[in-house]
PDB file of N, CA, C and O in Angstrom:
ATOM      1  N   MET A   1      -5.942   1.091 -14.333  1.00 69.00           N
ATOM      2  CA  MET A   1      -6.298   1.319 -13.073  1.00 69.00           C
ATOM      3  C   MET A   1      -6.750   2.933 -12.661  1.00 69.00           C
ATOM      4  O   MET A   1      -5.593   3.632 -13.244  1.00 69.00           O
ATOM      5  N   THR A   2      -7.480   3.571 -12.144  1.00 78.00           N
ATOM      6  CA  THR A   2      -7.404   5.003 -12.092  1.00 78.00           C
ATOM      7  C   THR A   2      -6.459   5.300 -10.680  1.00 78.00           C
ATOM      8  O   THR A   2      -6.386   4.504 -10.359  1.00 78.00           O
ATOM      9  N   ASP A   3      -6.255   6.967 -10.757  1.00 78.00           N
ATOM     10  CA  ASP A   3      -5.223   7.133  -9.712  1.00 78.00           C
ATOM     11  C   ASP A   3      -6.215   7.024  -8.255  1.00 78.00           C
ATOM     12  O   ASP A   3      -5.836   6.521  -7.402  1.00 78.00           O
ATOM     13  N   LEU A   4      -7.215   7.162  -8.452  1.00 84.00           N
ATOM     14  CA  LEU A   4      -8.412   7.105  -7.135  1.00 84.00           C
ATOM     15  C   LEU A   4      -8.431   5.413  -6.794  1.00 84.00           C
ATOM     16  O   LEU A   4      -8.448   4.765  -5.594  1.00 84.00           O
ATOM     17  N   GLN A   5      -8.384   4.464  -7.831  1.00 85.00           N
ATOM     18  CA  GLN A   5      -8.279   2.955  -7.329  1.00 85.00           C
ATOM     19  C   GLN A   5      -7.368   2.776  -6.899  1.00 85.00           C
ATOM     20  O   GLN A   5      -7.023   1.694  -5.971  1.00 85.00           O
ATOM     21  N   LYS A   6      -5.962   2.900  -7.388  1.00 81.00           N
ATOM     22  CA  LYS A   6      -4.873   2.883  -6.998  1.00 81.00           C
ATOM     23  C   LYS A   6      -4.191   3.749  -5.679  1.00 81.00           C
ATOM     24  O   LYS A   6      -3.788   2.932  -4.646  1.00 81.00           O
ATOM     25  N   ASP A   7      -5.002   4.442  -5.559  1.00 83.00           N
ATOM     26  CA  ASP A   7      -4.844   5.188  -3.929  1.00 83.00           C
ATOM     27  C   ASP A   7      -5.788   4.327  -2.704  1.00 83.00           C
ATOM     28  O   ASP A   7      -5.038   3.856  -1.753  1.00 83.00           O
ATOM     29  N   ILE A   8      -6.481   3.959  -3.270  1.00 87.00           N
ATOM     30  CA  ILE A   8      -7.375   2.976  -2.478  1.00 87.00           C
ATOM     31  C   ILE A   8      -7.226   1.976  -1.765  1.00 87.00           C
ATOM     32  O   ILE A   8      -6.611   1.118  -0.855  1.00 87.00           O
ATOM     33  N   LEU A   9      -6.315   1.355  -2.986  1.00 85.00           N
ATOM     34  CA  LEU A   9      -5.289  -0.147  -2.996  1.00 85.00           C
ATOM     35  C   LEU A   9      -4.561  -0.180  -1.881  1.00 85.00           C
ATOM     36  O   LEU A   9      -4.038  -0.467  -1.192  1.00 85.00           O
ATOM     37  N   VAL A  10      -3.591   1.100  -1.750  1.00 83.00           N
ATOM     38  CA  VAL A  10      -2.471   1.476  -1.060  1.00 83.00           C
ATOM     39  C   VAL A  10      -2.884   1.708   0.575  1.00 83.00           C
ATOM     40  O   VAL A  10      -2.428   1.392   1.192  1.00 83.00           O
ATOM     41  N   GLY A  11      -4.457   2.575   0.548  1.00 87.00           N
ATOM     42  CA  GLY A  11      -4.997   2.271   1.942  1.00 87.00           C
ATOM     43  C   GLY A  11      -5.233   1.299   2.243  1.00 87.00           C
ATOM     44  O   GLY A  11      -5.242   1.305   3.695  1.00 87.00           O
ATOM     45  N   LEU A  12      -5.988   0.498   1.643  1.00 88.00           N
ATOM     46  CA  LEU A  12      -6.167  -0.817   2.114  1.00 88.00           C
ATOM     47  C   LEU A  12      -5.327  -1.729   2.809  1.00 88.00           C
ATOM     48  O   LEU A  12      -5.057  -2.584   3.627  1.00 88.00           O
ATOM     49  N   LEU A  13      -3.868  -1.976   1.541  1.00 86.00           N
ATOM     50  CA  LEU A  13      -2.838  -2.408   1.915  1.00 86.00           C
ATOM     51  C   LEU A  13      -2.245  -1.755   3.404  1.00 86.00           C
ATOM     52  O   LEU A  13      -2.063  -2.720   4.184  1.00 86.00           O
ATOM     53  N   PHE A  14      -2.077  -0.589   3.330  1.00 87.00           N
ATOM     54  CA  PHE A  14      -1.803  -0.576   4.996  1.00 87.00           C
ATOM     55  C   PHE A  14      -2.770  -0.213   6.201  1.00 87.00           C
ATOM     56  O   PHE A  14      -2.487  -0.678   7.056  1.00 87.00           O
ATOM     57  N   VAL A  15      -3.937  -0.264   6.097  1.00 89.00           N
ATOM     58  CA  VAL A  15      -4.791  -0.748   7.116  1.00 89.00           C
ATOM     59  C   VAL A  15      -4.766  -2.253   7.186  1.00 89.00           C
ATOM     60  O   VAL A  15      -4.975  -2.602   8.377  1.00 89.00           O
ATOM     61  N   THR A  16      -4.851  -2.958   6.411  1.00 88.00           N
ATOM     62  CA  THR A  16      -4.762  -4.171   6.492  1.00 88.00           C
ATOM     63  C   THR A  16      -3.172  -4.691   7.040  1.00 88.00           C
ATOM     64  O   THR A  16      -3.216  -5.382   8.297  1.00 88.00           O
ATOM     65  N   GLY A  17      -2.133  -3.994   6.969  1.00 86.00           N
ATOM     66  CA  GLY A  17      -0.902  -4.000   7.557  1.00 86.00           C
ATOM     67  C   GLY A  17      -0.969  -3.534   9.148  1.00 86.00           C
ATOM     68  O   GLY A  17      -0.544  -4.331  10.301  1.00 86.00           O
ATOM     69  N   ILE A  18      -1.651  -2.540   9.406  1.00 89.00           N
ATOM     70  CA  ILE A  18      -2.311  -2.173  10.646  1.00 89.00           C
ATOM     71  C   ILE A  18      -2.668  -3.390  11.590  1.00 89.00           C
ATOM     72  O   ILE A  18      -2.633  -3.716  12.695  1.00 89.00           O
ATOM     73  N   PHE A  19      -3.992  -3.813  10.947  1.00 88.00           N
ATOM     74  CA  PHE A  19      -4.774  -5.036  11.581  1.00 88.00           C
ATOM     75  C   PHE A  19      -3.872  -6.114  11.785  1.00 88.00           C
ATOM     76  O   PHE A  19      -3.683  -6.914  12.859  1.00 88.00           O
ATOM     77  N   GLY A  20      -2.964  -6.001  11.000  1.00 86.00           N
ATOM     78  CA  GLY A  20      -2.011  -7.725  10.974  1.00 86.00           C
ATOM     79  C   GLY A  20      -0.996  -7.453  12.501  1.00 86.00           C
ATOM     80  O   GLY A  20      -0.683  -8.228  13.071  1.00 86.00           O
ATOM     81  N   PHE A  21      -0.842  -5.771  12.186  1.00 87.00           N
ATOM     82  CA  PHE A  21       0.864  -5.858  13.765  1.00 87.00           C
ATOM     83  C   PHE A  21      -0.123  -5.545  14.483  1.00 87.00           C
ATOM     84  O   PHE A  21       0.323  -6.436  15.768  1.00 87.00           O
ATOM     85  N   ILE A  22      -1.487  -5.414  15.197  1.00 89.00           N
ATOM     86  CA  ILE A  22      -2.533  -5.582  16.575  1.00 89.00           C
ATOM     87  C   ILE A  22      -2.587  -6.870  16.483  1.00 89.00           C
ATOM     88  O   ILE A  22      -2.183  -6.987  17.755  1.00 89.00           O
ATOM     89  N   SER A  23      -2.660  -7.700  15.577  1.00 89.00           N
ATOM     90  CA  SER A  23      -3.510  -9.145  15.820  1.00 89.00           C
ATOM     91  C   SER A  23      -2.054 -10.087  16.235  1.00 89.00           C
ATOM     92  O   SER A  23      -2.356 -10.820  16.517  1.00 89.00           O
ATOM     93  N   GLY A  24      -0.857  -9.125  16.061  1.00 89.00           N
ATOM     94  CA  GLY A  24       0.499 -10.060  16.424  1.00 89.00           C
ATOM     95  C   GLY A  24       0.881 -10.686  14.940  1.00 89.00           C
ATOM     96  O   GLY A  24       1.850 -11.523  15.442  1.00 89.00           O
ATOM     97  N   ASP A  25       0.259 -11.047  13.960  1.00 83.00           N
ATOM     98  CA  ASP A  25       1.230 -11.421  12.550  1.00 83.00           C
ATOM     99  C   ASP A  25       2.166 -10.479  12.126  1.00 83.00           C
ATOM    100  O   ASP A  25       1.908  -9.742  11.058  1.00 83.00           O
ATOM    101  N   PHE A  26       3.209 -10.586  12.645  1.00 88.00           N
ATOM    102  CA  PHE A  26       4.364  -9.408  12.411  1.00 88.00           C
ATOM    103  C   PHE A  26       4.770  -9.591  10.979  1.00 88.00           C
ATOM    104  O   PHE A  26       5.264  -8.844  10.151  1.00 88.00           O
ATOM    105  N   ILE A  27       5.237 -10.892  10.783  1.00 89.00           N
ATOM    106  CA  ILE A  27       5.750 -11.232   9.156  1.00 89.00           C
ATOM    107  C   ILE A  27       4.557 -10.822   8.188  1.00 89.00           C
ATOM    108  O   ILE A  27       5.132 -10.387   7.146  1.00 89.00           O
ATOM    109  N   VAL A  28       3.177 -11.395   8.434  1.00 87.00           N
ATOM    110  CA  VAL A  28       2.245 -11.082   7.452  1.00 87.00           C
ATOM    111  C   VAL A  28       2.309  -9.469   7.448  1.00 87.00           C
ATOM    112  O   VAL A  28       1.988  -8.538   6.364  1.00 87.00           O
ATOM    113  N   SER A  29       1.876  -8.557   8.651  1.00 87.00           N
ATOM    114  CA  SER A  29       2.430  -7.410   8.728  1.00 87.00           C
ATOM    115  C   SER A  29       3.411  -6.726   7.634  1.00 87.00           C
ATOM    116  O   SER A  29       3.388  -5.775   7.438  1.00 87.00           O
ATOM    117  N   ALA A  30       4.361  -6.953   7.653  1.00 89.00           N
ATOM    118  CA  ALA A  30       5.697  -6.534   7.010  1.00 89.00           C
ATOM    119  C   ALA A  30       5.570  -6.833   6.060  1.00 89.00           C
ATOM    120  O   ALA A  30       5.710  -5.600   5.113  1.00 89.00           O
ATOM    121  N   VAL A  31       5.222  -7.760   4.881  1.00 90.00           N
ATOM    122  CA  VAL A  31       5.056  -7.902   3.570  1.00 90.00           C
ATOM    123  C   VAL A  31       3.807  -7.410   3.210  1.00 90.00           C
ATOM    124  O   VAL A  31       4.248  -6.682   2.579  1.00 90.00           O
ATOM    125  N   VAL A  32       2.960  -6.999   3.778  1.00 88.00           N
ATOM    126  CA  VAL A  32       2.290  -5.840   3.772  1.00 88.00           C
ATOM    127  C   VAL A  32       1.958  -4.636   3.268  1.00 88.00           C
ATOM    128  O   VAL A  32       2.336  -3.924   2.552  1.00 88.00           O
ATOM    129  N   PHE A  33       3.085  -4.144   4.525  1.00 88.00           N
ATOM    130  CA  PHE A  33       3.388  -2.585   4.544  1.00 88.00           C
ATOM    131  C   PHE A  33       4.482  -2.651   3.333  1.00 88.00           C
ATOM    132  O   PHE A  33       4.491  -1.899   2.415  1.00 88.00           O
ATOM    133  N   ALA A  34       5.585  -4.215   3.362  1.00 89.00           N
ATOM    134  CA  ALA A  34       6.460  -3.348   2.019  1.00 89.00           C
ATOM    135  C   ALA A  34       5.299  -3.628   0.865  1.00 89.00           C
ATOM    136  O   ALA A  34       5.803  -2.686  -0.001  1.00 89.00           O
ATOM    137  N   ALA A  35       5.081  -4.309   0.713  1.00 88.00           N
ATOM    138  CA  ALA A  35       3.820  -4.289  -0.599  1.00 88.00           C
ATOM    139  C   ALA A  35       2.972  -2.809  -0.841  1.00 88.00           C
ATOM    140  O   ALA A  35       3.042  -2.432  -1.938  1.00 88.00           O
ATOM    141  N   ALA A  36       2.798  -2.497   0.616  1.00 85.00           N
ATOM    142  CA  ALA A  36       2.151  -0.952   0.217  1.00 85.00           C
ATOM    143  C   ALA A  36       3.021  -0.086  -0.274  1.00 85.00           C
ATOM    144  O   ALA A  36       2.872   1.295  -0.970  1.00 85.00           O
ATOM    145  N   ALA A  37       4.251  -0.340   0.347  1.00 87.00           N
ATOM    146  CA  ALA A  37       5.700   0.793   0.557  1.00 87.00           C
ATOM    147  C   ALA A  37       5.926   0.841  -1.196  1.00 87.00           C
ATOM    148  O   ALA A  37       6.196   2.105  -1.998  1.00 87.00           O
ATOM    149  N   ILE A  38       5.788  -0.409  -2.095  1.00 88.00           N
ATOM    150  CA  ILE A  38       6.552  -0.796  -3.300  1.00 88.00           C
ATOM    151  C   ILE A  38       5.639  -0.211  -4.287  1.00 88.00           C
ATOM    152  O   ILE A  38       5.672   0.660  -4.649  1.00 88.00           O
ATOM    153  N   PHE A  39       4.496  -0.543  -3.965  1.00 85.00           N
ATOM    154  CA  PHE A  39       3.331  -0.100  -5.101  1.00 85.00           C
ATOM    155  C   PHE A  39       3.046   1.571  -4.985  1.00 85.00           C
ATOM    156  O   PHE A  39       2.940   1.611  -6.128  1.00 85.00           O
ATOM    157  N   SER A  40       3.036   2.311  -3.692  1.00 83.00           N
ATOM    158  CA  SER A  40       2.745   3.560  -3.540  1.00 83.00           C
ATOM    159  C   SER A  40       4.287   3.999  -4.191  1.00 83.00           C
ATOM    160  O   SER A  40       3.723   5.151  -5.240  1.00 83.00           O
ATOM    161  N   ASN A  41       5.080   3.620  -3.896  1.00 84.00           N
ATOM    162  CA  ASN A  41       6.629   4.073  -5.079  1.00 84.00           C
ATOM    163  C   ASN A  41       6.269   4.006  -6.132  1.00 84.00           C
ATOM    164  O   ASN A  41       6.580   5.207  -7.183  1.00 84.00           O
ATOM    165  N   VAL A  42       6.105   2.782  -6.782  1.00 82.00           N
ATOM    166  CA  VAL A  42       5.998   2.417  -8.175  1.00 82.00           C
ATOM    167  C   VAL A  42       4.432   3.583  -8.863  1.00 82.00           C
ATOM    168  O   VAL A  42       4.705   4.285  -9.727  1.00 82.00           O
ATOM    169  N   HIS A  43       3.698   3.785  -7.963  1.00 70.00           N
ATOM    170  CA  HIS A  43       2.606   4.516  -8.664  1.00 70.00           C
ATOM    171  C   HIS A  43       2.929   6.140  -8.486  1.00 70.00           C
ATOM    172  O   HIS A  43       2.603   7.117  -9.570  1.00 70.00           O
ATOM    173  N   LEU A  44       3.807   6.661  -7.834  1.00 70.00           N
ATOM    174  CA  LEU A  44       4.175   8.241  -7.544  1.00 70.00           C
ATOM    175  C   LEU A  44       5.281   8.165  -8.526  1.00 70.00           C
ATOM    176  O   LEU A  44       4.995   9.220  -9.328  1.00 70.00           O
ATOM    177  N   THR A  45       5.785   7.004  -9.134  1.00 72.00           N
ATOM    178  CA  THR A  45       7.272   7.740  -9.754  1.00 72.00           C
ATOM    179  C   THR A  45       6.201   7.379 -11.550  1.00 72.00           C
ATOM    180  O   THR A  45       6.783   7.981 -12.240  1.00 72.00           O
ATOM    181  N   SER A  46       5.041   6.891 -11.605  1.00 67.00           N
ATOM    182  CA  SER A  46       4.353   6.513 -12.576  1.00 67.00           C
ATOM    183  C   SER A  46       3.963   8.121 -13.242  1.00 67.00           C
ATOM    184  O   SER A  46       3.759   8.592 -14.079  1.00 67.00           O
ATOM    185  N   ARG A  47       3.332   8.708 -11.870  1.00 65.00           N
ATOM    186  CA  ARG A  47       2.869  10.028 -11.426  1.00 65.00           C
ATOM    187  C   ARG A  47       3.625  11.024 -12.431  1.00 65.00           C
ATOM    188  O   ARG A  47       3.162  12.135 -12.920  1.00 65.00           O
ATOM    189  N   ILE A  48       5.094  11.178 -11.777  1.00 71.00           N
ATOM    190  CA  ILE A  48       6.252  11.998 -12.352  1.00 71.00           C
ATOM    191  C   ILE A  48       6.645  12.054 -13.199  1.00 71.00           C
ATOM    192  O   ILE A  48       6.397  12.879 -14.356  1.00 71.00           O
ATOM    193  N   LYS A  49       6.327  10.490 -14.446  1.00 67.00           N
ATOM    194  CA  LYS A  49       7.063  10.739 -15.517  1.00 67.00           C
ATOM    195  C   LYS A  49       5.912  11.341 -16.866  1.00 67.00           C
ATOM    196  O   LYS A  49       5.854  11.393 -17.747  1.00 67.00           O
ATOM    197  N   ASN A  50       4.671  11.084 -16.328  1.00 60.00           N
ATOM    198  CA  ASN A  50       3.157  11.528 -16.951  1.00 60.00           C
ATOM    199  C   ASN A  50       3.275  12.842 -16.774  1.00 60.00           C
ATOM    200  O   ASN A  50       3.434  13.945 -16.624  1.00 60.00           O
TER     201      ASN A  50
END
């Protein structure tokens, strides 16, 4: 995956979490936000090591 694709994935996860929160699916939105945070952290850590 390129950096652009990873950034797009994190952005889509974040937007999906916002829509889930607005619609009232709080458990789903919490899981999506957590996935976005973990993926973003892994992505940034891999950038630092390279």
